[in-house]
Short mmCIF file of C-alpha atoms and ligand atoms in Angstrom, two decimals:
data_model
loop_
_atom_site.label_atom_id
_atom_site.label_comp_id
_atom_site.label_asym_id
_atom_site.label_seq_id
_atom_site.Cartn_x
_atom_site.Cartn_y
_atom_site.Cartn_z
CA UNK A 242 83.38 68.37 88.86
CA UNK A 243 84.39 70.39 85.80
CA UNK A 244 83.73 73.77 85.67
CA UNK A 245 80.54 75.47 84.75
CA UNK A 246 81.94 78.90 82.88
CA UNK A 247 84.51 77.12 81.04
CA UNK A 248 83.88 73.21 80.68
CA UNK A 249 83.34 72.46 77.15
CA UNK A 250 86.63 71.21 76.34
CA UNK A 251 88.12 70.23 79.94
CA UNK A 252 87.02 66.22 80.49
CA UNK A 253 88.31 66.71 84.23
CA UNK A 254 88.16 69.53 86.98
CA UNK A 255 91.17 71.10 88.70
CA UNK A 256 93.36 68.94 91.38
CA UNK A 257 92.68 70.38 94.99
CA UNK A 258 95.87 72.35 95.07
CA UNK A 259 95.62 73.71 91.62
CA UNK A 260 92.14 75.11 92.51
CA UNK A 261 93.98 76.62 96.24
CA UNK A 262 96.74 78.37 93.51
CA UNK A 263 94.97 79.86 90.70
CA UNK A 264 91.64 80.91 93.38
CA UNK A 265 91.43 85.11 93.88
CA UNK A 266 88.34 85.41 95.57
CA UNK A 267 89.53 84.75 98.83
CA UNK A 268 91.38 88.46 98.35
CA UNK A 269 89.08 90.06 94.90
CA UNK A 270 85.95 89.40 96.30
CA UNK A 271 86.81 93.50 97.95
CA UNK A 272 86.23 94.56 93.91
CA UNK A 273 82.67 92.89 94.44
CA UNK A 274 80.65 96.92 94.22
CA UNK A 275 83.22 97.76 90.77
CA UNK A 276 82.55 94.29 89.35
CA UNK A 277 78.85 94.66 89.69
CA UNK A 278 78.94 98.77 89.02
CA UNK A 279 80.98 97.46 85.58
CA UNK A 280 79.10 94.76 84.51
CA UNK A 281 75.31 97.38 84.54
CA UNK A 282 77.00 99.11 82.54
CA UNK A 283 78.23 97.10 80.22
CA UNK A 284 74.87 95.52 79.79
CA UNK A 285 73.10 98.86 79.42
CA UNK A 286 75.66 99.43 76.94
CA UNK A 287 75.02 96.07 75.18
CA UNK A 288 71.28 97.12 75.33
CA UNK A 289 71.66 100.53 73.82
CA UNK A 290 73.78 99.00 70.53
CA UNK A 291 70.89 96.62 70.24
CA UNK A 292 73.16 93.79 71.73
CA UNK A 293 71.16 92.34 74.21
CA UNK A 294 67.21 92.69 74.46
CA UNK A 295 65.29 94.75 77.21
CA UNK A 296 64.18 91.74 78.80
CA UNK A 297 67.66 90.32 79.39
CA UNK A 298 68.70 93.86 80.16
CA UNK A 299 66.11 94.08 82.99
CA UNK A 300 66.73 90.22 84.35
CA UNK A 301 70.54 91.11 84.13
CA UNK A 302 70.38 94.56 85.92
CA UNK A 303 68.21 93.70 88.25
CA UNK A 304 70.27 89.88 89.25
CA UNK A 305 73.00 92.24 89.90
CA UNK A 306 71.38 94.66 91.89
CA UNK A 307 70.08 91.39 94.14
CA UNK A 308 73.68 90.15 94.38
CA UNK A 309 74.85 93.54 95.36
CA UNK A 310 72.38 93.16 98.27
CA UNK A 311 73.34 90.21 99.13
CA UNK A 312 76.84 90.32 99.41
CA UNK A 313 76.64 93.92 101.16
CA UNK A 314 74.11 91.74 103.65
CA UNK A 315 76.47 89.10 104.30
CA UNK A 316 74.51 85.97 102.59
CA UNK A 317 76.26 85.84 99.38
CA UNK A 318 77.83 82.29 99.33
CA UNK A 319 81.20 82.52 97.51
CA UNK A 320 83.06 79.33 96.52
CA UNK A 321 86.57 78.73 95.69
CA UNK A 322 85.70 76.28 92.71
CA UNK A 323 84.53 79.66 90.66
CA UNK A 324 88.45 81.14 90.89
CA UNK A 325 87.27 84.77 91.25
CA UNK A 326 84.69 87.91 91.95
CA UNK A 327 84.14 87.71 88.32
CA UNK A 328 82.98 83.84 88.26
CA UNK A 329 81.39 84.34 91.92
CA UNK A 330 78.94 86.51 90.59
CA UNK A 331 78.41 85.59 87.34
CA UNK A 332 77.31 81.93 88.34
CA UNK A 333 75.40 83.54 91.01
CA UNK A 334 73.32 85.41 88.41
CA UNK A 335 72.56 82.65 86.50
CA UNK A 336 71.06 80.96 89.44
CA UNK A 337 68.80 83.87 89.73
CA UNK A 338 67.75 84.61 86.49
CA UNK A 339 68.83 81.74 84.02
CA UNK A 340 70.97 81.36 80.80
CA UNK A 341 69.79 85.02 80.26
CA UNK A 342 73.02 85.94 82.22
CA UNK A 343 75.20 83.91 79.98
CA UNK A 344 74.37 87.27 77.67
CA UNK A 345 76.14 89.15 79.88
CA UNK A 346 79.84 87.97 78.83
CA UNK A 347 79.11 89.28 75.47
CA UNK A 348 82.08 91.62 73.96
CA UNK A 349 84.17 90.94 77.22
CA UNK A 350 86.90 88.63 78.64
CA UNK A 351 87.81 88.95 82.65
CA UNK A 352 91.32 90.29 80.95
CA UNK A 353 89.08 93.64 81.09
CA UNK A 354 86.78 93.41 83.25
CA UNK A 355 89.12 92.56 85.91
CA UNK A 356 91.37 95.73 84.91
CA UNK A 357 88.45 97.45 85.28
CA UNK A 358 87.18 96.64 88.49
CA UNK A 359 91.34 97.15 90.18
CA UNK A 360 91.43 100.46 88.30
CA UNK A 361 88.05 102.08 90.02
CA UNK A 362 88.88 100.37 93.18
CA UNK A 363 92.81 102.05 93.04
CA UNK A 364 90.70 105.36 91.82
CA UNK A 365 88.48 104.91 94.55
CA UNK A 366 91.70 104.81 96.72
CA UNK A 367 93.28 107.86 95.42
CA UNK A 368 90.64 110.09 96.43
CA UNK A 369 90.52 108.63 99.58
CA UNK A 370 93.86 109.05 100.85
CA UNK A 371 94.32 112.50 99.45
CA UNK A 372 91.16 113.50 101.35
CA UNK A 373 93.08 111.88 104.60
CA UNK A 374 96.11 113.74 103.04
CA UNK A 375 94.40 117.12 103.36
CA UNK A 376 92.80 116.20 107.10
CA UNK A 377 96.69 116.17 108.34
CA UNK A 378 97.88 119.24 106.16
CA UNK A 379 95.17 121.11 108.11
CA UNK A 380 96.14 119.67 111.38
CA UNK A 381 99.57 120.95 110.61
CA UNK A 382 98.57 124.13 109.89
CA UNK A 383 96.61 124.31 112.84
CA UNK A 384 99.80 123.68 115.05
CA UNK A 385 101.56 126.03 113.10
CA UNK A 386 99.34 128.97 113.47
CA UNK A 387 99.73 128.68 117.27
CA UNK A 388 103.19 128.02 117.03
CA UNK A 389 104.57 130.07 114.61
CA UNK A 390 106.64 131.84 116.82
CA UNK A 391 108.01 128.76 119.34
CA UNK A 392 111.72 128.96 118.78
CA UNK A 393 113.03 125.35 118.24
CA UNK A 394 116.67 124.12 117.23
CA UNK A 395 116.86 123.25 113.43
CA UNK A 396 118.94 120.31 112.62
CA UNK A 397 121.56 119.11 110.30
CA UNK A 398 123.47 115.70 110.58
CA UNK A 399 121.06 115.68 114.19
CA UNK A 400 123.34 118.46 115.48
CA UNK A 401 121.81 121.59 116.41
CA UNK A 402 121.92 124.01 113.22
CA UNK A 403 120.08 127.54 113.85
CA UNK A 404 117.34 127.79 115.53
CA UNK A 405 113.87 128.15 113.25
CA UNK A 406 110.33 127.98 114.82
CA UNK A 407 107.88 124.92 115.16
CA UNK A 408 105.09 126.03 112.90
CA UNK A 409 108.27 126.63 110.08
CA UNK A 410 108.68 122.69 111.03
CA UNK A 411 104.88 121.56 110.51
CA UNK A 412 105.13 123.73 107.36
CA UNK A 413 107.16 121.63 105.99
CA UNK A 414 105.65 118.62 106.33
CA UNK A 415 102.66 120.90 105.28
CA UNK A 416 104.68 120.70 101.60
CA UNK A 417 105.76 117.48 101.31
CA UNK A 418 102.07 116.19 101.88
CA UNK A 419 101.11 118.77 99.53
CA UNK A 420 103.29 116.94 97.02
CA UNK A 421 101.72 113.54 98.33
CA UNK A 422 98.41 114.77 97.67
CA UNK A 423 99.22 116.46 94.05
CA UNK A 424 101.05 113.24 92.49
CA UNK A 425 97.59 111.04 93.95
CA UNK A 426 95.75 113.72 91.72
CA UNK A 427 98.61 113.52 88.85
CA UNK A 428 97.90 109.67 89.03
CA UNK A 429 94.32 109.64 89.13
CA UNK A 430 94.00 112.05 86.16
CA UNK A 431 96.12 108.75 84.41
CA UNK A 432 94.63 105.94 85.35
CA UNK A 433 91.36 107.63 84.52
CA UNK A 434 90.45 105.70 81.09
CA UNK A 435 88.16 102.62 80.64
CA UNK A 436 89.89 99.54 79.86
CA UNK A 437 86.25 98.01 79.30
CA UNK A 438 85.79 96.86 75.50
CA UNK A 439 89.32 95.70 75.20
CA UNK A 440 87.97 92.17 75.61
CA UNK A 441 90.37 89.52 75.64
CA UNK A 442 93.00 91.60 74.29
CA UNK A 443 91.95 92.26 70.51
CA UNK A 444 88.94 93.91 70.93
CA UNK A 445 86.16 93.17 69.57
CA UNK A 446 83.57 92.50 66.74
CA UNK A 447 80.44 93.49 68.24
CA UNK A 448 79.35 97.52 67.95
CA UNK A 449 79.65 98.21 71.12
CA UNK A 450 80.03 101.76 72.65
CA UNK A 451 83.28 102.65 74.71
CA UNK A 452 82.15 105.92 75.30
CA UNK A 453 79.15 105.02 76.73
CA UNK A 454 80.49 102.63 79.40
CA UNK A 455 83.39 105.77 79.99
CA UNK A 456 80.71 108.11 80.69
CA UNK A 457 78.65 105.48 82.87
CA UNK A 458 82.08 104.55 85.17
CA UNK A 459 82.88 108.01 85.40
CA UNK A 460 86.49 107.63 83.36
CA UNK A 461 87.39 110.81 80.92
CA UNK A 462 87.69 108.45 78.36
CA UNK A 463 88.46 104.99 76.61
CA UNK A 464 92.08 103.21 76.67
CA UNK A 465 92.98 103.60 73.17
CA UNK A 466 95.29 99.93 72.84
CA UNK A 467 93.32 96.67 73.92
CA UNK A 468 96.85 95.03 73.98
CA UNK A 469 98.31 97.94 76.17
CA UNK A 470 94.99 97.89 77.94
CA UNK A 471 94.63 94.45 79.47
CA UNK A 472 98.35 94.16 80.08
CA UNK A 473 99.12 97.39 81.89
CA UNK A 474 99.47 97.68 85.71
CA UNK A 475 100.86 101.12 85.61
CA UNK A 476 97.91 102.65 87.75
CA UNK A 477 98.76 99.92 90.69
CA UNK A 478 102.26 100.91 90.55
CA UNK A 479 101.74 104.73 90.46
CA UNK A 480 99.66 104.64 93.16
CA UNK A 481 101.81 102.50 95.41
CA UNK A 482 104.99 105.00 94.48
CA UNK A 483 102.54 107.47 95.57
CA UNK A 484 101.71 105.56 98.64
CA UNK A 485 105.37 104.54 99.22
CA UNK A 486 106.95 108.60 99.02
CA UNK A 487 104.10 109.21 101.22
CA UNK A 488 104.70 107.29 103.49
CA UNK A 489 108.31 107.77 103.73
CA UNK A 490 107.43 111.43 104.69
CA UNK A 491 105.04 109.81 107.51
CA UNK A 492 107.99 107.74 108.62
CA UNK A 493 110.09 110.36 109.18
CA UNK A 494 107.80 112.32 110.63
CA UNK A 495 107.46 109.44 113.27
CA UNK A 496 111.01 109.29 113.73
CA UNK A 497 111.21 112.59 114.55
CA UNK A 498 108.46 112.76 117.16
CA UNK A 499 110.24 109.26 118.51
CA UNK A 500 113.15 111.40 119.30
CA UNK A 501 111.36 114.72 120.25
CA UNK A 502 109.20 112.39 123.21
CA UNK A 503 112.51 111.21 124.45
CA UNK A 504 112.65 112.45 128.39
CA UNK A 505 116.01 113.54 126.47
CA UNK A 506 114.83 116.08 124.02
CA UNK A 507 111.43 116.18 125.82
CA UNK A 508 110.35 118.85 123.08
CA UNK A 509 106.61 117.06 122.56
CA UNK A 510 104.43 114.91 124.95
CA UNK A 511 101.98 112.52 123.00
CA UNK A 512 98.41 112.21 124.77
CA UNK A 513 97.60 109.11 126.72
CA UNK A 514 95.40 108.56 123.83
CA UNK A 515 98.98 107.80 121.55
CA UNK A 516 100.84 106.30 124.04
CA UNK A 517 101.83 103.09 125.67
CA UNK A 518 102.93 101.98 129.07
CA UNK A 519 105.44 99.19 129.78
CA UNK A 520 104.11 96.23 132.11
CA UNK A 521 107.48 96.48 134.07
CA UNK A 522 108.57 100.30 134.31
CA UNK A 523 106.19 102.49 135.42
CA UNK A 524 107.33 105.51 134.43
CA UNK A 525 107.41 104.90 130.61
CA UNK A 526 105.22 106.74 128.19
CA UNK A 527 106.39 105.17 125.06
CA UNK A 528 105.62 106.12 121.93
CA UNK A 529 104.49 102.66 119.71
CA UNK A 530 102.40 104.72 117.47
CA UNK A 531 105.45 106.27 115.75
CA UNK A 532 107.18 103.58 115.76
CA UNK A 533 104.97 101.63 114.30
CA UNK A 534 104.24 104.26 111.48
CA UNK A 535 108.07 104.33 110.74
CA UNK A 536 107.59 100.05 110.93
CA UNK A 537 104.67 100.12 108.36
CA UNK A 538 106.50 102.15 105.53
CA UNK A 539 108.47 98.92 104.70
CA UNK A 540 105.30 96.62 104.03
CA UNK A 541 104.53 99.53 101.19
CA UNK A 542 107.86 100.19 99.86
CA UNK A 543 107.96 95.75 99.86
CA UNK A 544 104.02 96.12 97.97
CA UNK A 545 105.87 98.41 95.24
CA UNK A 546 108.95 96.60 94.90
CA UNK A 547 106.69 93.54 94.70
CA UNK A 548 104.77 94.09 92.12
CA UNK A 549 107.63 95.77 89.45
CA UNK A 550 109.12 92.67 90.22
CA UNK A 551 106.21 90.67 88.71
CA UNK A 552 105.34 92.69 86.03
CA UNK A 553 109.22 93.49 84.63
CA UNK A 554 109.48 89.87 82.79
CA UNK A 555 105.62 89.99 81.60
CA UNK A 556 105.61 89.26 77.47
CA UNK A 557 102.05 91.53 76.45
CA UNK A 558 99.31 90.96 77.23
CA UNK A 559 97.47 89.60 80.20
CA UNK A 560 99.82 86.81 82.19
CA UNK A 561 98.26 85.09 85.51
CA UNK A 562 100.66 86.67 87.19
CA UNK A 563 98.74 89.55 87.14
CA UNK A 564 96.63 88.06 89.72
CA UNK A 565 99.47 89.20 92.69
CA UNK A 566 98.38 92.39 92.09
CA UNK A 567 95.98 92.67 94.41
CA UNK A 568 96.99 91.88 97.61
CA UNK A 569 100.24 94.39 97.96
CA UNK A 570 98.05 97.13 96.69
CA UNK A 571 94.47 95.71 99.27
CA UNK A 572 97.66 95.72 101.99
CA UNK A 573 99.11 98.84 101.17
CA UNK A 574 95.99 100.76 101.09
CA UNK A 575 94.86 99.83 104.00
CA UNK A 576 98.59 100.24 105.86
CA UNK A 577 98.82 103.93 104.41
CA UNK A 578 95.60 104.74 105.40
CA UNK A 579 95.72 103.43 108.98
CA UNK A 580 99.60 105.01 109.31
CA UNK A 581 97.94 108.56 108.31
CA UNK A 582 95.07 108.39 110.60
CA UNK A 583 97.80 107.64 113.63
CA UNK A 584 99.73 110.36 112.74
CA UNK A 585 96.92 112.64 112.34
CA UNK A 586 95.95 111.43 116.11
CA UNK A 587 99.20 111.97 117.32
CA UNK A 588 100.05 115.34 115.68
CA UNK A 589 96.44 116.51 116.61
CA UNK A 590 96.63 116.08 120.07
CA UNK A 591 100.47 116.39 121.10
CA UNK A 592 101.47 118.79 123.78
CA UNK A 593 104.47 121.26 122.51
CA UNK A 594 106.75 121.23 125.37
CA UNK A 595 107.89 125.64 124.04
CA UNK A 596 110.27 126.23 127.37
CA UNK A 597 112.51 122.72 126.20
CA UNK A 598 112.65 123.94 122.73
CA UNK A 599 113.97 127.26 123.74
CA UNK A 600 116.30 126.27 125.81
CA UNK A 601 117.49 123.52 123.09
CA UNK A 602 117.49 125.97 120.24
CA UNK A 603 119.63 128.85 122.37
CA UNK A 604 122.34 125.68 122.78
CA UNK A 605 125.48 124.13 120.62
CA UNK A 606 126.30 128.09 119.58
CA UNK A 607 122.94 128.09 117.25
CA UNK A 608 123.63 131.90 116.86
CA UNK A 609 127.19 131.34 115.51
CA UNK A 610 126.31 131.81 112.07
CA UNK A 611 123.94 135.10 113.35
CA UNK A 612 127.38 136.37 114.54
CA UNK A 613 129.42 135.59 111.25
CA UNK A 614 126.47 137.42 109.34
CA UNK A 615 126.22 140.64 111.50
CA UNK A 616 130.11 140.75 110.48
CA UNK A 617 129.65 140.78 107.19
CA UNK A 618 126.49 143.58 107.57
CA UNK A 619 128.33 145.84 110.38
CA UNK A 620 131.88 145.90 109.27
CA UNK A 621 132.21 144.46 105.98
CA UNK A 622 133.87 141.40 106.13
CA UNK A 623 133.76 138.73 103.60
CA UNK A 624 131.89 135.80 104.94
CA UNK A 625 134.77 133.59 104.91
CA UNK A 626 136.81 136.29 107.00
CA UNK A 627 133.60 136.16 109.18
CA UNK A 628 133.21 132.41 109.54
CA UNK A 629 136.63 131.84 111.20
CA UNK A 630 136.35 134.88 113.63
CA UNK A 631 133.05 133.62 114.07
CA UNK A 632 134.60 130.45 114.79
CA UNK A 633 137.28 131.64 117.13
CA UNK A 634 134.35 133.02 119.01
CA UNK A 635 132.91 129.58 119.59
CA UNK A 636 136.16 128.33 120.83
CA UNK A 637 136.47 130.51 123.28
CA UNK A 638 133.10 130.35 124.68
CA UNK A 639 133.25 126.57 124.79
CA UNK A 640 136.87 127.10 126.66
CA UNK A 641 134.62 129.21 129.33
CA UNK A 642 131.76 126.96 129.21
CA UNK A 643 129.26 129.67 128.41
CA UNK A 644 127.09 130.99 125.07
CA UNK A 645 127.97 133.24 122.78
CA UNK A 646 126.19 135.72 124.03
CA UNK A 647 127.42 135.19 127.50
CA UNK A 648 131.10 136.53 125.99
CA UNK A 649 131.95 139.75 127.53
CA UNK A 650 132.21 143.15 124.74
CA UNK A 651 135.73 142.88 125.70
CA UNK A 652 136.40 139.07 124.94
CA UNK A 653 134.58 139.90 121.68
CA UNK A 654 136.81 142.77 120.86
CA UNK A 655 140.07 140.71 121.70
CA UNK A 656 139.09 138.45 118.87
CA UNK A 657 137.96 141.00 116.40
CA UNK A 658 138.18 145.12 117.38
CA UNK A 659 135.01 145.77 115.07
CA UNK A 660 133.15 144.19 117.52
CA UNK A 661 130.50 146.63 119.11
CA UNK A 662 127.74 146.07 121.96
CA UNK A 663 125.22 145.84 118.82
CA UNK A 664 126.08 142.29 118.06
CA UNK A 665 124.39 140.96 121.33
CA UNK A 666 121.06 142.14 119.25
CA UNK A 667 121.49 139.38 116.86
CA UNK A 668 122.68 136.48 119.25
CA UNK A 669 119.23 135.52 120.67
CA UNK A 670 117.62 133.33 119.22
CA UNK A 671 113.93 135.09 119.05
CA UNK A 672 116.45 137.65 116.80
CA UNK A 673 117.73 134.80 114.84
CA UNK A 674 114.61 133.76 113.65
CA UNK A 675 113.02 137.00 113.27
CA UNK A 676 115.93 138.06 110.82
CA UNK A 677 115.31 134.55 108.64
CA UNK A 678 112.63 136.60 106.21
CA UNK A 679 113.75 135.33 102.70
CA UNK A 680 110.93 134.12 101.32
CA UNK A 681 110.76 130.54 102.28
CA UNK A 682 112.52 131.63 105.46
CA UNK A 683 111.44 130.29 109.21
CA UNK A 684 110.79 133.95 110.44
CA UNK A 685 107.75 133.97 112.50
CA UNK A 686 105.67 136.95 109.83
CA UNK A 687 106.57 134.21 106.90
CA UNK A 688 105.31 131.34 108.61
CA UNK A 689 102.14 132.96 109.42
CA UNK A 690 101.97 134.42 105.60
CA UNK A 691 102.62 131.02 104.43
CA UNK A 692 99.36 129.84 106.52
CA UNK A 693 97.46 132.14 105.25
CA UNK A 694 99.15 130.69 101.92
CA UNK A 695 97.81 127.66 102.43
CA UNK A 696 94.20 128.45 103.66
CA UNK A 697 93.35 129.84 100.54
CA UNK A 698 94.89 127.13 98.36
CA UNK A 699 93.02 124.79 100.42
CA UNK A 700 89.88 126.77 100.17
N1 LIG B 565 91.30 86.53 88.70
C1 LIG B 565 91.98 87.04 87.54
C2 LIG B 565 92.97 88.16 87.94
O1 LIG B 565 92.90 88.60 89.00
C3 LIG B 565 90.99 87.59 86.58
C4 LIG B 565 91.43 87.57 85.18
C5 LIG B 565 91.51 86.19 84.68
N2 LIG B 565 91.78 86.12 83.29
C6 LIG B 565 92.26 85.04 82.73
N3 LIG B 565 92.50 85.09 81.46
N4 LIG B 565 92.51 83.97 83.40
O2 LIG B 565 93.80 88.57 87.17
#
């Protein structure tokens, strides 16, 4: 039959596969709680201006509050034939109380109330996954207060670089989430005005109060363009940027403990808890949860790409195509969220294999540049000069298949005569580290100042 909301001119209802196209509420029935939290408090607003009387108010607030109920109990019936949350609920209302909730659609359109509901569900969102943010920051900085001083290899290009210390490592993912977490808040802050009142996309005649409903939703304050307003998607594009850099730091992160729980680098063992088996080798402890964290990042980074795609050809103001934004952003929230939980499993409960990590981060000459520096300091030598003696150094101790500080005094002196026993000092690697106090630096006393950094910006 034709439809209820909209009939009056339409002699015909939809054909079966237009109704399967243009229906949302198989995916925007999830903005169910901000279409209902929206729509009492636009009619409280409506109320207040003298809009609607406080007998309609009452029958209005309290039909919502019922359908609330009854969609949070599971009875709610929703039907494709009403398109969307909005319809859904509004046709349910009049069931319950009558034309009375035909009052309701006063001084709005579903141009706004739709951006509406998206933007407090993305809000919603934002706080959410920084507070998941913050759970794995201070899992980090758990690990890296009892490993500040584990001596790992640092890597460039893969190859072993100089050796730093594990808890310098988690520190640094400590900062990158940091960032994660501050451009969620950066975000937030922006998306935080009420698109509510915009209407269709004019505005509209009726007094109503913008400020109110701001105040009531919680937003700092109204969208100042009703055009700009029912057209703009930036908040669902911001926050999947956010959510894609984020999780491009989780997928490296995966990466990396994909290649440290190789029986190869054997630097980390993941619990049983995040780990797999295979059905045909029995001695593999695989690591799926990384890998599927490192996997996951593409469905986001496809969400973002996704939805710039349908909004770059839009002509102001509110296009159907507007619909598609909810699914990559419903998808992408959920992905991030499950990705940072893993991870925060699998960093949480790890075993730090120190003895590998040692013995990897005194290999591939990791002191060399140690050497080349205590040249420069002891018997100043430009660096350059102290590179390529440095460098001759390595040569030879790869010739006898030994470390650099394995080279006799004498085989040092051949190369350079300025050579004393003091440069053994600086070729260990607990040395190395220990010397690396620039600020930012992986020596073990700035790692732990860092924590304590950290702590107190965390609170
Ligand atoms: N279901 C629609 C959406 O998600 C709601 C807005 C519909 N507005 C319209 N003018 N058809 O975008």
């Amino acid at each position: 039959g034709e439809n209820k909301m909209w009939g009056g001119r339409f002699s015909a209802g939809p054909d079966a596969i237009m109704e399967e196209i243009n229906a949302s509420i198989g995916f925007d029935r999830k903005l169910y709680a901000q279409d209902i939290a929206g729509s009492r408090a636009h009619a409280a607003m409506l109320h207040k201006q003298g809009i609607l009387s406080a007998d309609d108010h009452v029958a209005i607030d309290q039909g919502l509050v019922t359908i609330l109920g009854e969609i949070e109990a599971d009875t709610f019936v929703f039907s494709r034939a009403l398109e969307d949350i909005h319809m859904n609920i509004e046709s349910r209302l009049r069931e319950l109380i009558g034309p009375a909730a035909g009052r309701l659609h006063t001084a709005r359109s579903r141009n706004d109330q739709v951006a509406l509901d998206f933007r407090l569900w993305v809000r919603d969102q934002c706080d959410a996954i920084a507070a998941q943010i913050e759970t794995l920051i201070k899992t980090f900085l758990t690990r890296a207060e009892e490993h500040a001083d584990t001596v790992m290899p640092g890597f460039t290009h893969l190859q072993t670089a100089q050796p730093v210390t594990f808890g310098h490592h988690c520190l640094a993912y400590v900062e990158m989430l940091a960032r994660d977490h501050s451009r969620l808040k950066d975000a937030r802050e922006r998306m935080n005005e009420n698109p509510l009142g915009a209407a269709a996309l004019a505005g509209t005649g009726f007094d109503i109060d913008r400020h109110a409903t701001s105040t009531a939703l919680g937003f700092r304050e109204p969208t100042r363009n009703s055009l700009d307003t029912v057209a703009d998607r930036d908040f669902a594009l911001e926050f999947l940027a956010c959510a894609s850099i984020c999780a491009t730091h989780l997928s490296r992160l995966a990466e990396e403990i994909v290649i440290w729980s190789t029986p190869q680098f054997n630097f980390v063992r993941l619990s049983d808890k995040f780990s797999t088996g295979s059905s045909i080798m029995p001695q593999k402890k695989n690591p799926d949860a990384a890998e599927l964290v490192r996997a996951k990042v593409a469905r986001i980074n496809g969400s973002l790409v996704s939805l710039l795609t349908v909004m770059k050809g839009l002509p102001l103001t509110y296009s159907k195509d507007m619909q598609e934004d909810k699914e990559v952003v419903f998808d992408a929230a959920e992905t991030l969220e499950l990705a940072l939980a893993a991870m925060n499993g699998m960093i949480a409960d790890m075993t730090i294999n120190k003895d590998a990590m040692r013995a990897a981060a005194g290999s591939g000459f990791s002191t060399a540049t140690d050497l080349a520096d205590w040249l420069v300091r002891e018997a100043g030598m430009p660096f350059r000069d102290a590179h390529h003696i440095t460098g001759s150094a390595v040569a030879m101790a790869e010739k006898q298949g030994c470390d650099l500080a394995e080279l006799s005094l004498e085989d040092m002196q051949s190369i350079d005569a300025a050579i004393t026993n003091d440069v053994f000092n600086v070729l260990t690697v607990d040395a190395s580290v220990a010397s690396r106090t620039s600020f930012g630096g992986t020596a073990p006393e700035n790692v732990r100042k860092q924590i304590v950094y950290w702590k107190e910006r965390l609170g």
